[in-house]
Short mmCIF file of C-alpha atoms in Angstrom, two decimals:
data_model
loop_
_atom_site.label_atom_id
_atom_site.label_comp_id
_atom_site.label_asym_id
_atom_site.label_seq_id
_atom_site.Cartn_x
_atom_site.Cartn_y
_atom_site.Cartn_z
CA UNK R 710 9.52 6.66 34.81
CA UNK R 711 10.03 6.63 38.80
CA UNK R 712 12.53 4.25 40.67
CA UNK R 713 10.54 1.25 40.17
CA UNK R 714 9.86 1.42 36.55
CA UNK R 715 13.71 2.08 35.88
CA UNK R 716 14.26 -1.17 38.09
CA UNK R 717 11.97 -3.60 36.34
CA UNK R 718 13.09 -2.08 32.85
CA UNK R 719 16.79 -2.90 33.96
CA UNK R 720 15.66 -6.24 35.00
CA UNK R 721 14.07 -6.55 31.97
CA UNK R 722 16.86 -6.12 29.68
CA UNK R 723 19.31 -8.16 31.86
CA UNK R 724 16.80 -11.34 32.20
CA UNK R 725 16.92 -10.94 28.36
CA UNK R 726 20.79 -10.76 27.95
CA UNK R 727 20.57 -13.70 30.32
CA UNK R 728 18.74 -16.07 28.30
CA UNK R 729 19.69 -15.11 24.95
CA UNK R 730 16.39 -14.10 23.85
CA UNK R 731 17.38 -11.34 21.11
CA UNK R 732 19.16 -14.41 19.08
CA UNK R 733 16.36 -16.52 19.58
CA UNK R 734 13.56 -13.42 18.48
CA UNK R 735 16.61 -13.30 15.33
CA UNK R 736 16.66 -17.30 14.54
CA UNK R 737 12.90 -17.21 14.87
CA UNK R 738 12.31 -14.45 12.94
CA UNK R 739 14.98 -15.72 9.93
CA UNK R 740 12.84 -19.17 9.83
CA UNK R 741 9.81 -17.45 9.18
CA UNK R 742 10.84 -15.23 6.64
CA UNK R 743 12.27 -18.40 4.89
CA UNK R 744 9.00 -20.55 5.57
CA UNK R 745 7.22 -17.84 3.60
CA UNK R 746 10.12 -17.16 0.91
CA UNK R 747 9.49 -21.49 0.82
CA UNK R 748 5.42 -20.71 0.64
CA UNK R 749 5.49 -17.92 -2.04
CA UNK R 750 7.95 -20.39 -4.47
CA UNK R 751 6.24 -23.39 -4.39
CA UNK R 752 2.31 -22.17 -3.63
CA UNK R 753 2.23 -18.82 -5.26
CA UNK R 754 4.72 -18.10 -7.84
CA UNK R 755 4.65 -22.10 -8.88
CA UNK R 756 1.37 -22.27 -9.42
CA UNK R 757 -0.61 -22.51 -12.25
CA UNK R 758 -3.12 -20.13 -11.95
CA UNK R 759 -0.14 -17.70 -11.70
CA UNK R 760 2.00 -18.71 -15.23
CA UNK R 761 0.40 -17.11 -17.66
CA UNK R 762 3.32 -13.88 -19.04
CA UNK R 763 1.37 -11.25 -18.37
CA UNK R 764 -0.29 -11.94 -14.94
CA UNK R 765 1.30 -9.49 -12.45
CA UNK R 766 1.22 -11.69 -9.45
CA UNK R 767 4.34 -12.79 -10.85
CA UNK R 768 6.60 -9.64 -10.96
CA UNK R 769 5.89 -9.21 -6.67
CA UNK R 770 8.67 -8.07 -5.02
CA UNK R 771 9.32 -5.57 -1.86
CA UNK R 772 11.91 -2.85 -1.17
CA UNK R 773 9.77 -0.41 0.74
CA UNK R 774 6.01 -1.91 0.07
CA UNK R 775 3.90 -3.59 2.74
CA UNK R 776 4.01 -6.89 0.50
CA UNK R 777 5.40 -7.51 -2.95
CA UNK R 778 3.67 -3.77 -4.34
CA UNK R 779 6.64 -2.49 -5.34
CA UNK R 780 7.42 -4.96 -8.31
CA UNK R 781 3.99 -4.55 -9.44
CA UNK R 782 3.98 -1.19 -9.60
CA UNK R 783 7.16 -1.51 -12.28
CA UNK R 784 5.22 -4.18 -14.32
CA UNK R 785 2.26 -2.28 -14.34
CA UNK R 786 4.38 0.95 -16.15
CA UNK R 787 6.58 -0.80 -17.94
CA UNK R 788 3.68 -1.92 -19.82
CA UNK R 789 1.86 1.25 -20.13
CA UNK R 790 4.81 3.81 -19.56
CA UNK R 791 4.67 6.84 -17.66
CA UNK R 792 3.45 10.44 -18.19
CA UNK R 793 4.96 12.88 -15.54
CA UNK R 794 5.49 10.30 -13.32
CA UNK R 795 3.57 11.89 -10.38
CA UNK R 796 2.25 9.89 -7.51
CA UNK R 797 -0.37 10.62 -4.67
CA UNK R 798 -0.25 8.63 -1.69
CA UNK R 799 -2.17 9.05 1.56
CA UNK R 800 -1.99 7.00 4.97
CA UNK R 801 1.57 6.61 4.73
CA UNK R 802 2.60 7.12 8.10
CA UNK R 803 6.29 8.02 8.37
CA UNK R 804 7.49 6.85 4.92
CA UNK R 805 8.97 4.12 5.46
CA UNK R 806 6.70 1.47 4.30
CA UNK R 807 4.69 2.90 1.38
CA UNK R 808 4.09 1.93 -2.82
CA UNK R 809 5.57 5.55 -3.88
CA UNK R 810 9.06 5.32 -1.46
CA UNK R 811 10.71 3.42 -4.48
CA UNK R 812 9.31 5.79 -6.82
CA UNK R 813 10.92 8.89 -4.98
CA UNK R 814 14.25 6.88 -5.39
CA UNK R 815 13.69 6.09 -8.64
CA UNK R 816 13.16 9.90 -9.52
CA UNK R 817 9.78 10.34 -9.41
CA UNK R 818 7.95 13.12 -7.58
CA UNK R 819 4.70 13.60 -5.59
CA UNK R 820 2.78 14.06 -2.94
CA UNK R 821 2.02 12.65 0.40
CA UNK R 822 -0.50 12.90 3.25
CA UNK R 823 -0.45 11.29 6.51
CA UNK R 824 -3.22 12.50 9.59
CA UNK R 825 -0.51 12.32 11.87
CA UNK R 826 1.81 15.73 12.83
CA UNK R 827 4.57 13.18 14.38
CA UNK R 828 4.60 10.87 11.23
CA UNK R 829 4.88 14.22 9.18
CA UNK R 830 7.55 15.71 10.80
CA UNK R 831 9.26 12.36 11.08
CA UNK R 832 9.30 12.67 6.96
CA UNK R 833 10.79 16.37 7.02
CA UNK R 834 13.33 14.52 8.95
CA UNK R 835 14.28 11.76 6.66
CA UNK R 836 13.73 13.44 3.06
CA UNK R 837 14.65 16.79 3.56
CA UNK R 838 16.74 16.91 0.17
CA UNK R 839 13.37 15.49 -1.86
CA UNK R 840 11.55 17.93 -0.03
CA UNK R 841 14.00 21.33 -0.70
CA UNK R 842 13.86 20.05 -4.37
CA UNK R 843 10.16 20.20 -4.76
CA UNK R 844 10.15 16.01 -5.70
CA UNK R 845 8.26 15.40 -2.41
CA UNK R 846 5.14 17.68 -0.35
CA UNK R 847 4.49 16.18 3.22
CA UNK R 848 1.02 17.33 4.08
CA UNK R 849 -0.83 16.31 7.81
CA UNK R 850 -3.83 15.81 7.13
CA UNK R 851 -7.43 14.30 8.14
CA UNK R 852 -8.47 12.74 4.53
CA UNK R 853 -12.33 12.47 4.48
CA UNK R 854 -14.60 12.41 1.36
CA UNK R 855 -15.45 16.04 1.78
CA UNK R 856 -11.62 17.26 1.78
CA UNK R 857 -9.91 15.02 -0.53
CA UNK R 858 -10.19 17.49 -3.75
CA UNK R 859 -9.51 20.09 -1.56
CA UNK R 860 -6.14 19.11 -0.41
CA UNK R 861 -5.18 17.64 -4.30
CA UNK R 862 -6.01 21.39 -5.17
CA UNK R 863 -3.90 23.10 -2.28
CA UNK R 864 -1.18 20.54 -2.72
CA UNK R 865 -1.03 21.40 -6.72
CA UNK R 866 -1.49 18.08 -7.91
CA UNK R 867 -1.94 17.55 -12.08
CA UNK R 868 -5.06 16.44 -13.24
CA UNK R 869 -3.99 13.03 -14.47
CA UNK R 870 -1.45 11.67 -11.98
CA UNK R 871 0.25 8.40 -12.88
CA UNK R 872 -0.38 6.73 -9.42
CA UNK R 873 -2.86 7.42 -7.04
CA UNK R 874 -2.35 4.92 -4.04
CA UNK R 875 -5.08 4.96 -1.26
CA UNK R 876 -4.67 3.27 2.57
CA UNK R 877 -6.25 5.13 5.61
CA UNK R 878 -7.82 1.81 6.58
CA UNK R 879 -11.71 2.75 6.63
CA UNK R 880 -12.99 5.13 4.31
CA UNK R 881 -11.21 4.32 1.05
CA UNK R 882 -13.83 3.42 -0.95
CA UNK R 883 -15.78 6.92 -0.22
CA UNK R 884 -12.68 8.79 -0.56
CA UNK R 885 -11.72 7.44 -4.02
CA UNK R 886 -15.85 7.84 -4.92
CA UNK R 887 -15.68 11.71 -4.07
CA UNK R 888 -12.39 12.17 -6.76
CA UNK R 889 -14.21 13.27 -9.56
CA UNK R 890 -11.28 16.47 -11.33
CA UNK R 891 -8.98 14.33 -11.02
CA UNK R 892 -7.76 11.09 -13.18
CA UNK R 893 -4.97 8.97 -12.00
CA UNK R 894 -3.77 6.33 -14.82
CA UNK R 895 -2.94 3.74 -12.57
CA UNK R 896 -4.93 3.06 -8.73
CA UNK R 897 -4.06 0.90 -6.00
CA UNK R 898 -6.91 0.86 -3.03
CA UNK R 899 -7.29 -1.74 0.11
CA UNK R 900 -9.58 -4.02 0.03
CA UNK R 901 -11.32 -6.23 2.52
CA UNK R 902 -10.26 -9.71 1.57
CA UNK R 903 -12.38 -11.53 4.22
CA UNK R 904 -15.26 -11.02 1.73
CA UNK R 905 -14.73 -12.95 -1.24
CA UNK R 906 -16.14 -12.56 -5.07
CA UNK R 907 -19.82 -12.32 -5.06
CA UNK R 908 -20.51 -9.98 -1.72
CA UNK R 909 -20.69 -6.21 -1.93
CA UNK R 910 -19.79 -4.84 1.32
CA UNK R 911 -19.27 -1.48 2.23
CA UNK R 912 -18.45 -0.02 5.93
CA UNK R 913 -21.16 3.03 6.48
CA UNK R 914 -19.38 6.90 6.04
CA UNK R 915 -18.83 8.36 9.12
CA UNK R 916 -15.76 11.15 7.89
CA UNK R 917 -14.57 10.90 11.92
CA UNK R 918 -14.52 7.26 12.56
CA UNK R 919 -10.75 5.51 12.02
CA UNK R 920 -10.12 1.52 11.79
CA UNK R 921 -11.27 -0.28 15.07
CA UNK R 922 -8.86 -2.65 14.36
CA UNK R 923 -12.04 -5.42 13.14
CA UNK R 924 -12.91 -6.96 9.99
CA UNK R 925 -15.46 -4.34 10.06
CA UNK R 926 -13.82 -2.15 7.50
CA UNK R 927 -13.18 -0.58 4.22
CA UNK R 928 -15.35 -2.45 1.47
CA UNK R 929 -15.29 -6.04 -0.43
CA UNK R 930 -13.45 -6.57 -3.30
CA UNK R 931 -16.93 -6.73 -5.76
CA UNK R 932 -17.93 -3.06 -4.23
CA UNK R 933 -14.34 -1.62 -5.07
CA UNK R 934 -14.55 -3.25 -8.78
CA UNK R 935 -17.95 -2.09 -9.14
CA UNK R 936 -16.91 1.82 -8.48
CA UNK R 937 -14.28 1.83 -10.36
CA UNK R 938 -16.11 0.49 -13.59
CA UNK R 939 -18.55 3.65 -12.85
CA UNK R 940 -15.13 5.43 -12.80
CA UNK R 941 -13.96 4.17 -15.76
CA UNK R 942 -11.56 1.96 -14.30
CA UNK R 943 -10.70 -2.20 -15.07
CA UNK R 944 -9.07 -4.49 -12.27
CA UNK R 945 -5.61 -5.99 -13.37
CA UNK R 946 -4.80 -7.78 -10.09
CA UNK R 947 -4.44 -7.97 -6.79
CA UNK R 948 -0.95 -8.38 -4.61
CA UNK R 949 -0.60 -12.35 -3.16
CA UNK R 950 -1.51 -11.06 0.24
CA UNK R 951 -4.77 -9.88 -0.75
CA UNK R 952 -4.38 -6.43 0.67
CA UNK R 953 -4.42 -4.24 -2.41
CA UNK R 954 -6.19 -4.36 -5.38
CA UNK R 955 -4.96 -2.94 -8.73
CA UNK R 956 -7.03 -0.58 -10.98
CA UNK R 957 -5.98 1.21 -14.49
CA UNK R 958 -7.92 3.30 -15.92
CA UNK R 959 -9.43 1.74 -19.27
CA UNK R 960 -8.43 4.11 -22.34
CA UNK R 961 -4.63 2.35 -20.94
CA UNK R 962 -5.61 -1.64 -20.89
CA UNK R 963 -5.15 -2.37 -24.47
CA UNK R 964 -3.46 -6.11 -24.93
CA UNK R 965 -1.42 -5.35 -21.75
CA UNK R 966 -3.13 -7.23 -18.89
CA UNK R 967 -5.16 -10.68 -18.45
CA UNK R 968 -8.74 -10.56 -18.74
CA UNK R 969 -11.56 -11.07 -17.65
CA UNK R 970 -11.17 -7.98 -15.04
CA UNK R 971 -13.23 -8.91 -12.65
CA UNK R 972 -12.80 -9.94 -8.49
CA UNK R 973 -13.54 -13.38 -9.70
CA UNK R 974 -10.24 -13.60 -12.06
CA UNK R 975 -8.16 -11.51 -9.86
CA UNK R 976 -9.02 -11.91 -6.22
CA UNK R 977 -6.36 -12.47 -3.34
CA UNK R 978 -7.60 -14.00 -0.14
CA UNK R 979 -5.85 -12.42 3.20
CA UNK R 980 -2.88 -13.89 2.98
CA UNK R 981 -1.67 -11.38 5.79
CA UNK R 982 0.99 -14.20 7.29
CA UNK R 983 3.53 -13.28 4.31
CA UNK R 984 3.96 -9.51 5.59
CA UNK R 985 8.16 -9.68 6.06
CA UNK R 986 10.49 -7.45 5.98
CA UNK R 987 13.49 -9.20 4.10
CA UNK R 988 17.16 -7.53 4.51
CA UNK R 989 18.43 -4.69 6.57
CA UNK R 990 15.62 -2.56 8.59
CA UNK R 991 14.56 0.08 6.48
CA UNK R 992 15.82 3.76 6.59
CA UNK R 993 14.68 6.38 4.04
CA UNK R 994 17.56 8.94 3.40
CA UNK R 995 16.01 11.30 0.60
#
């Protein structure tokens, strides 16, 4: 940065100082997180649709999820326990905003996979005691449909994995599709929420293409459900934002989750607008 850019960064900062704006980002920022605590109570969690014991919708809540995954991820194995509570999780950038971060903390172990070499190192960084104890493997790496077994093999992940949780943002649905050794109990996969119960969309395979950033992504809800059935899989919900749907596998439902299991019962719509970050920024110190 030359002479001028030092300048107008200076400036920057001082104009801000001036007119208070970092209290008024914090005020702003403080009323929205309470307009949507206000929203979830009265809309969501108040609802009707939403009272029934064992629908999960109810147990949300966030420590390092992107929404309210993390207490759904305790209701789901509270109900159906755990095996060696092993988790796989790919697109997780640095860490810090995953489904399996409160599972390391919570003593679980497992595996993740970002294609990013800063994002990796980044984790080295901030769990470098989960990592010399074998409860965490960082791997960069490019997932596609052709490498995904591949890297589970390499990475010495067991056959039936309690949680398998899948977000690189395009080609999730052909990534889970090509997992065919290996049986998770318990799946969480993105879903395109703009296309509601009763369209089957799925974004053509190109292994090199990433998110453009358009609704022209991933797959519809009704696609998702209709692979996993082929999979061997039920839906048990999806989180109130409509970003991630729930799947476990179907020798576990028994009596445990609300029927019927299909995108009509359990669809979200994009509810993206409730994405918060409640409390103190988050820093992972594994």
């Amino acid at each position: 940065m030359g002479f001028l850019g030092n300048l107008k960064n200076r400036l920057y900062i001082k104009l801000r100082r001036t007119l208070n704006l970092e209290q008024i980002d914090y005020k702003l920022n403080k009323i929205n997180m309470l307009q949507v605590d206000e929203y979830l109570q009265n809309h969501l969690y108040n609802n009707p649709r939403y009272q029934q014991a064992d629908k999960l919708n109810r147990y949300e809540f966030q420590v390092f999820s992107q929404v309210g995954d993390d207490g759904m991820i305790e209701e789901i194995f509270k109900r159906i326990g755990t095996t060696n509570q092993y988790f796989v999780e790919f697109g997780v950038e640095d860490g810090s905003e995953t489904n399996s971060t409160y599972l390391l903390y919570k003593g679980w172990k497992g595996l993740w996979m970002d294609g990013s070499e800063e994002h990796i190192a980044k984790i080295h960084q901030t769990c470098p005691k989960a990592i010399s104890r074998g409860d965490l493997k960082a791997i960069q790496a490019f997932i596609t449909a052709e490498n995904i077994e591949y890297l589970f093999e390499k990475a010495g992940v067991p056959a039936e994995p309690d949680l398998l949780s899948i977000d690189i943002d395009r080609n999730d649905y052909y990534v889970w599709k090509s997992i065919q050794k290996y049986r998770p109990r318990v799946v969480i996969i993105e879903y395109n929420a703009i296309f509601r119960p009763g369209c089957e969309f799925v974004i053509e395979y190109d292994a090199a293409s990433m998110w453009d950033g358009s609704a022209n992504t991933g797959a519809s809800l009704d696609a998702i459900c209709k692979l996993a059935e082929e999979k061997g899989y039920k839906l048990v919900g999806c989180c109130f934002a409509g970003v991630n749907a729930y799947f476990v596998r179907q020798d576990l439902i028994g009596n445990h989750f609300t029927g019927p299991f299909t995108s009509a019962n359990h669809y979200e719509p994009p509810r993206y607008y409730l994405y918060t970050k409640p409390g103190h920024p988050r820093k992972i110190n594994l």
